[in-house]
Coordinates of C-alpha atoms in Angstrom, one line a residue:
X1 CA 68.9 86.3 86.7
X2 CA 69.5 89.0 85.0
X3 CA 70.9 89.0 81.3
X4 CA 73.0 91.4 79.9
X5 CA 75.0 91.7 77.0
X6 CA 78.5 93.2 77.0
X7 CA 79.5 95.5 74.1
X8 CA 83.4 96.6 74.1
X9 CA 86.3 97.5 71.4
X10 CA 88.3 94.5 70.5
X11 CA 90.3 96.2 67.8
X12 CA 93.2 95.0 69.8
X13 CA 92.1 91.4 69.0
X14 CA 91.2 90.9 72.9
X15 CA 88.7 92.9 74.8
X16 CA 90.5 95.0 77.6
X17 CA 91.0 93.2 80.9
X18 CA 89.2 95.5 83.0
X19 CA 86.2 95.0 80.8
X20 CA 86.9 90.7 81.4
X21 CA 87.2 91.1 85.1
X22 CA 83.9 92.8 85.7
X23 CA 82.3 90.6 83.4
X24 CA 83.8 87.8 85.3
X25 CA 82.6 89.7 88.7
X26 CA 78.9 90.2 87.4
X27 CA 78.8 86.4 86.5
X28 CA 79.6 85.3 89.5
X29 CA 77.3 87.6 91.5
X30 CA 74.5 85.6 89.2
X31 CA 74.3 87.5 86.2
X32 CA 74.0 85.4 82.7
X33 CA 77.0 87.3 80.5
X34 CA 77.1 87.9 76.9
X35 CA 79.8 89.6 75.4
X36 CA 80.2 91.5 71.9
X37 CA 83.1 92.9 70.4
X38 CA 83.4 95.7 68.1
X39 CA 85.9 95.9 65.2
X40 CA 86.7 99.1 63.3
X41 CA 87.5 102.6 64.3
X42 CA 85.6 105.8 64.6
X43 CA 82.0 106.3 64.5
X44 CA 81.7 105.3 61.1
X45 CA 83.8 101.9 61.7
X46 CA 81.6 101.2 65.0
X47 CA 78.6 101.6 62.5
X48 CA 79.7 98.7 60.5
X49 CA 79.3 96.8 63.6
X50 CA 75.2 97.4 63.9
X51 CA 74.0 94.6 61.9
X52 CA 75.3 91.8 63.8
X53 CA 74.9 93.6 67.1
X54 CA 70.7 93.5 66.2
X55 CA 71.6 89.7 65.6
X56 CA 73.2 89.1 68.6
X57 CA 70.6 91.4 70.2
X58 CA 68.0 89.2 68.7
X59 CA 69.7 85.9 69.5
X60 CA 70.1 86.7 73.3
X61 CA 67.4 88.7 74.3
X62 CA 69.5 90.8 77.0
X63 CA 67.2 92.7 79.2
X64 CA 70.0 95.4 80.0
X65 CA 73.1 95.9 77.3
X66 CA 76.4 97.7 79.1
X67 CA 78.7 99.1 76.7
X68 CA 82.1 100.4 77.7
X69 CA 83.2 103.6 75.9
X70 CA 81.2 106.2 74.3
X71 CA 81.4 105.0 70.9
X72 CA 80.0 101.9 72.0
X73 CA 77.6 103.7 74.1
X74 CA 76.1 105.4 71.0
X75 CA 75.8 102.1 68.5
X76 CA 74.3 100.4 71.1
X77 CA 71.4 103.1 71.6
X78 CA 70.9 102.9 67.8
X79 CA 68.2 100.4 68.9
X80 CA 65.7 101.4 71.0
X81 CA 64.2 98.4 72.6
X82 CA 66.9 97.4 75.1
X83 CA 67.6 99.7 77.7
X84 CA 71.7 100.8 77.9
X85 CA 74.0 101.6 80.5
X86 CA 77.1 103.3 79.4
X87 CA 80.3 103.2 81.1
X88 CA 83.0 106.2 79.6
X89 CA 86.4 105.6 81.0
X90 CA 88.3 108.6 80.3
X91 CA 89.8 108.6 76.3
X92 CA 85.9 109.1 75.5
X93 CA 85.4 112.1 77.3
X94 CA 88.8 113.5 77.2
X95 CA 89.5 113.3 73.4
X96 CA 87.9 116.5 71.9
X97 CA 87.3 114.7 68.4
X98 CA 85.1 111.8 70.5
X99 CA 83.3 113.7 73.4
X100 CA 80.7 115.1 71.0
X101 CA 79.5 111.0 70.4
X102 CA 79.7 110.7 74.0
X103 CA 77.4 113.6 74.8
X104 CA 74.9 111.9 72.7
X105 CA 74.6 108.4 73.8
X106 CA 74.5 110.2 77.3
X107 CA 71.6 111.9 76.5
X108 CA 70.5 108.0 75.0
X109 CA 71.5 105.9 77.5
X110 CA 69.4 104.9 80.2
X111 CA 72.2 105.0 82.6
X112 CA 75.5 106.4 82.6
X113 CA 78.8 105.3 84.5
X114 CA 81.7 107.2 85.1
X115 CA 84.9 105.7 86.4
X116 CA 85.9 109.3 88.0
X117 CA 84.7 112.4 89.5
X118 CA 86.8 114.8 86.8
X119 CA 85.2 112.7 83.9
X120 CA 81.8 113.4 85.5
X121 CA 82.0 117.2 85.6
X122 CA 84.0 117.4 82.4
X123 CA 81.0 115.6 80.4
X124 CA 78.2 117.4 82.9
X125 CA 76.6 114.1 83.5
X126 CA 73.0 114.3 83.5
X127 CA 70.5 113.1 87.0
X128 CA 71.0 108.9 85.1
X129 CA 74.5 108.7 86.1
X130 CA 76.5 107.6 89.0
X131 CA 80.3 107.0 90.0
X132 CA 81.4 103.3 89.8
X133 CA 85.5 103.2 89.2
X134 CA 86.4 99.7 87.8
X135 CA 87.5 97.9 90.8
X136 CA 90.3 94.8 90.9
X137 CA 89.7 91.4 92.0
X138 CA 92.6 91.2 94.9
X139 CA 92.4 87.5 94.7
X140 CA 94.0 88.0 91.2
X141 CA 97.2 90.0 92.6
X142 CA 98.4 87.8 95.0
X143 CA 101.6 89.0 97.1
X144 CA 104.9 87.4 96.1
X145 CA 107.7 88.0 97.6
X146 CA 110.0 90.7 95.7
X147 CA 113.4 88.3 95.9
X148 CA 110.8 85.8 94.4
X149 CA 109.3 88.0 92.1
X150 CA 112.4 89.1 90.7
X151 CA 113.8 85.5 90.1
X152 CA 110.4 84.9 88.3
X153 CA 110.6 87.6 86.0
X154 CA 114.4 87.5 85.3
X155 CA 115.2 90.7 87.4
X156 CA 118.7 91.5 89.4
X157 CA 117.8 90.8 92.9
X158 CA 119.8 93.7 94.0
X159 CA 118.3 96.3 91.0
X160 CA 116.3 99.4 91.0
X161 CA 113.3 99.1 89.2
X162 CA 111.0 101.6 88.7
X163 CA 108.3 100.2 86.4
X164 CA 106.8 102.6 83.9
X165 CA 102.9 102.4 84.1
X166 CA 102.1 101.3 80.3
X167 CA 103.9 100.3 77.1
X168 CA 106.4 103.5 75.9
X169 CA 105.1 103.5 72.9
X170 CA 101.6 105.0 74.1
X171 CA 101.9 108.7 73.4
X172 CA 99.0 109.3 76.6
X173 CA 101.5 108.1 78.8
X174 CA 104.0 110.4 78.5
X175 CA 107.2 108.1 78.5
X176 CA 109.7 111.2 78.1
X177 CA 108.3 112.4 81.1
X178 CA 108.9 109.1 82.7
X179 CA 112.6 109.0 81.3
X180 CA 113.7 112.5 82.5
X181 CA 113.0 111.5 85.7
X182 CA 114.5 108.7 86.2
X183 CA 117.8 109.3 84.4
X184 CA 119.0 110.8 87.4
X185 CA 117.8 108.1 89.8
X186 CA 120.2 105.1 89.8
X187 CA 117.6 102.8 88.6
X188 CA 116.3 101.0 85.3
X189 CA 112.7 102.4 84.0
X190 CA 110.8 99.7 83.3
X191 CA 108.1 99.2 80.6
X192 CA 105.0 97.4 80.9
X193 CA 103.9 95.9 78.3
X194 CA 103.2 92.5 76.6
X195 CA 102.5 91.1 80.3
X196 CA 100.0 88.3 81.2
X197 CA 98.2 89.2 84.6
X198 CA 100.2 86.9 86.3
X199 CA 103.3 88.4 84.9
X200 CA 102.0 92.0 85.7
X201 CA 101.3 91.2 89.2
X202 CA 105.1 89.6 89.4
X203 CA 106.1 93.1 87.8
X204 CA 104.1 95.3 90.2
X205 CA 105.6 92.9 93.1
X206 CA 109.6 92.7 92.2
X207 CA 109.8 96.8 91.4
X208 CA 110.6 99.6 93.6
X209 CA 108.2 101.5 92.5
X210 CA 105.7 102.4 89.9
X211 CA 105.7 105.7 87.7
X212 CA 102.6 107.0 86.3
X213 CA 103.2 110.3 84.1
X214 CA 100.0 109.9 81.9
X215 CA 98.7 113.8 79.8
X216 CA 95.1 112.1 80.5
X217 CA 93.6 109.2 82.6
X218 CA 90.2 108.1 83.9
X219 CA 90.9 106.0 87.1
X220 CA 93.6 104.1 85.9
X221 CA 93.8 100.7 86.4
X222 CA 97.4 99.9 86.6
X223 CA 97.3 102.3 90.0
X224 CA 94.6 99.7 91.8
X225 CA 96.5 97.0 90.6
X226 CA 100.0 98.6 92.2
X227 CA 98.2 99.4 95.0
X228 CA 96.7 95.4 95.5
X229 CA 100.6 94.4 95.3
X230 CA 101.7 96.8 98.1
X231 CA 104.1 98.6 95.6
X232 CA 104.7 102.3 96.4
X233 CA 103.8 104.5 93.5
X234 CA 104.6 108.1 92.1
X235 CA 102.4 109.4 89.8
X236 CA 101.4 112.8 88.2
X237 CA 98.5 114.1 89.3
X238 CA 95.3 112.7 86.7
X239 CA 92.6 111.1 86.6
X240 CA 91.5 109.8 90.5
X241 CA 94.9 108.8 91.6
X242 CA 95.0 111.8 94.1
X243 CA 91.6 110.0 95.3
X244 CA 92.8 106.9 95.2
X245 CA 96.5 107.4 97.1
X246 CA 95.3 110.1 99.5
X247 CA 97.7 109.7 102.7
X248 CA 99.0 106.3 101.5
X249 CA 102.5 106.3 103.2
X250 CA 105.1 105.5 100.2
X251 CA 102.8 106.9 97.4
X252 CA 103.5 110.7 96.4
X253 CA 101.5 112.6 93.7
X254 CA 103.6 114.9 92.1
X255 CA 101.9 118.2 91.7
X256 CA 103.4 119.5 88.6
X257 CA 105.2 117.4 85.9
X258 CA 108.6 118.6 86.7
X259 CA 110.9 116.2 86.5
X260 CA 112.7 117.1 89.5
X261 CA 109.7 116.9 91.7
X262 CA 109.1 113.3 90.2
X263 CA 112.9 112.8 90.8
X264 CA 112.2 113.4 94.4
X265 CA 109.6 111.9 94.7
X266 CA 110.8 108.7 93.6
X267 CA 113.7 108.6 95.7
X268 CA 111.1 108.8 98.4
X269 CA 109.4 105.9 97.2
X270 CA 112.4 103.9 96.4
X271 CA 113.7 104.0 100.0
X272 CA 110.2 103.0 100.9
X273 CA 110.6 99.9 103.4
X274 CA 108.2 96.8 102.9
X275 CA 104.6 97.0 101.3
X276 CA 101.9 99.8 101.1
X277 CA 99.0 99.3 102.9
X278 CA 97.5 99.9 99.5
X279 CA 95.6 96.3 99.5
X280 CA 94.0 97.5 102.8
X281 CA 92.6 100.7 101.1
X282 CA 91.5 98.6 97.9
X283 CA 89.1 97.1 100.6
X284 CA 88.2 99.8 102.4
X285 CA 87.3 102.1 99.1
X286 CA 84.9 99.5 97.8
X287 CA 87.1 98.8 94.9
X288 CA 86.9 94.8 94.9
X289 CA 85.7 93.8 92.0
X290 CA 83.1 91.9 93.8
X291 CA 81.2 95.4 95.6
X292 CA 81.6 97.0 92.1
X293 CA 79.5 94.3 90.6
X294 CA 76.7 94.9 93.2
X295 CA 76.6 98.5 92.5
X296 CA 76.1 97.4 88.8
X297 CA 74.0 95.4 89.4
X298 CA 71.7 97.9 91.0
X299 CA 71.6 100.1 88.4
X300 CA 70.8 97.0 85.8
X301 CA 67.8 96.4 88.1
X302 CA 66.8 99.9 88.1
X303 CA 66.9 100.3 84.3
X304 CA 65.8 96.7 82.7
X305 CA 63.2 96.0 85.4
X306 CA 62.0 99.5 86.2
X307 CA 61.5 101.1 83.0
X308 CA 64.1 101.9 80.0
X309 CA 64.6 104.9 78.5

C-alpha cells in the first residue's frame, strides 16, 4: 500500500472538492491518505507552512507527497527526501505573477500533472509529466428529475434557468459576460455558489442550462460535473471544454465572447429536449474518478518505488 501525503491550499478553511474526491478515489483504490493543508498566501505565506509540513513529513513517512498547485508544488520540494508529484490546475500556470514558482517546482518535482493540454504547452512541460484532468465520481451526481430538482431547491417549475458556472463575485469568471447574454434571453441567470454537492448536483439537474464565460480555466470542473447531470451547457471557449464537449448534441462552445453568439447559443441549449448524453462521454473519456486514480496511481509507483528525483 502505497502512502502518500496530500498537500493543498485551505485558505478557504476547506480544501477544494476536487482535491477531496481524488483523495477519496485513491483511498479506495488502496492507497493509505494523508492530507495537509496550507494556510497563507504567496510564496512567502506558503513558506510559513514548511516547519510543520517536515513534522507531518516526519510523522507519516509518505513514500510519494502529491501536492496540488504550484506553490504547493514548490514548498513541498523544499525537502529533498520524498519524491513529489505536482498537479498545476490552471490559476498556477496562467497567472503571470505565479508561473515563475511553478516553473521551478517543475524542474523539482519528480512528476508533473497537468489537468489540460493548453496548460501543458503553456508551461513546456518537461519528459516527467503526463495529462491526468481531475475526473468526477458519477456515483456522486445522481440524476433527479428536473420537476423534482426544482421543488428541492425552491425553483419555479415552469422557469428558465440558466445557471452561471461559479460564484459572481469571482472576477475569473467573467459574470458581466454571463449577464449580457442572458438579459436578452427570457430566463433568470443563476449563481453558483454556497452549494453543498448534493445541492450543486440538484442545481445542475433543475436548470436549463449551464453558462461558463471564464477569462481563464484548466479543465474545469463544474463542466464534468454538468456534463454527469445530463445538463446542456454553453461555454466560451477555455481551458479543455472544447475537448471535453466535442459533438455533444445540446452543448455549444461559443467561439468568441460576443454576447450575441452566447445569446444564441443559449437559446439552442435552452430548447434542448431531455438529458445530454454527457454522463455517457464522462465514461467513455476516462473521467471517473475511479480510472483517474489508477493513472495516479501509476505514476506514484513509478516515482516512490522506482527512483525519486
Amino acid at each position: 500500500m502505497m502512502r502518500v501525503l496530500v498537500i493543498a491550499s485551505i485558505n478557504n478553511g476547506v480544501f477544494a472538492p476536487f482535491v477531496l474526491e481524488q483523495a477519496e478515489a485513491l483511498r479506495k483504490s488502496g492507497c493509505e491518505i494523508e492530507l495537509y493543508g496550507i494556510t497563507g498566501k504567496s510564496m512567502s505565506g506558503y513558506l510559513g507552512n514548511f516547519s510543520t509540513l517536515k513534522r507531518k513529513i516526519h510523522e507519516f513517512q509518505p513514500q510519494v507527497i502529491h501536492a496540488h498547485y504550484g506553490l504547493s508544488g514548490l514548498l513541498a520540494n523544499l525537502q529533498r527526501e520524498v519524491p513529489v508529484v505536482t498537479t498545476f490546475h490552471g490559476s498556477d500556470i496562467n497567472d503571470s505573477k505565479v508561473i515563475r514558482f511553478s516553473r521551478t517546482a517543475m524542474r523539482l518535482s519528480a512528476w508533473n500533472i497537468f489537468v489540460s493540454r493548453g496548460l501543458m504547452e503553456k508551461a513546456r512541460a518537461n519528459k516527467r509529466s503526463s495529462l491526468i484532468p481531475c475526473g468526477v465520481d458519477v456515483d456522486d451526481y445522481p440524476l433527479v428529475d428536473k420537476t423534482e430538482a426544482r421543488k428541492k431547491m425552491g425553483l419555479n417549475p415552469s422557469g428558465k434557468y440558466v445557471l452561471f458556472a461559479g460564484a459572481f463575485d469571482i472576477e475569473v469568471k467573467n459574470a458581466p459576460l454571463a449577464r449580457q447574454a442572458v438579459e436578452r434571453l427570457d430566463a433568470e441567470l443563476l449563481e453558483l455558489k454556497g452549494y453543498n454537492r448534493q445541492e450543486v448536483n440538484l442545481m445542475l439537474c433543475a436548470a436549463d442550462v449551464m453558462l461558463l464565460t471564464s477569462l481563464a480555466e484548466g479543465s474545469p470542473q463544474v463542466v464534468k460535473e454538468a456534463m454527469a447531470c445530463g445538463c446542456p451547457i454553453v461555454s466560451v471557449d477555455v481551458g479543455d471544454v472544447q475537448e471535453r464537449l466535442r459533438g455533444l448534441e445540446g452543448c455549444y462552445v461559443a467561439q468568441t465572447r460576443e454576447p450575441q453568439e452566447l445569446y444564441e447559443c443559449l437559446r439552442k441549449a435552452v430548447s434542448f429536449e431531455g438529458r445530454t448524453e454527457g454522463r455517457n462521454r464522462i465514461m467513455a473519456d476516462g473521467l471517473d474518478n475511479r480510472i483517474i486514480a489508477q493513472h495516479i496511481i501509476e505514476i506514484y509507483e513509478r516515482v516512490g518505488l522506482h527512483g525519486t528525483h
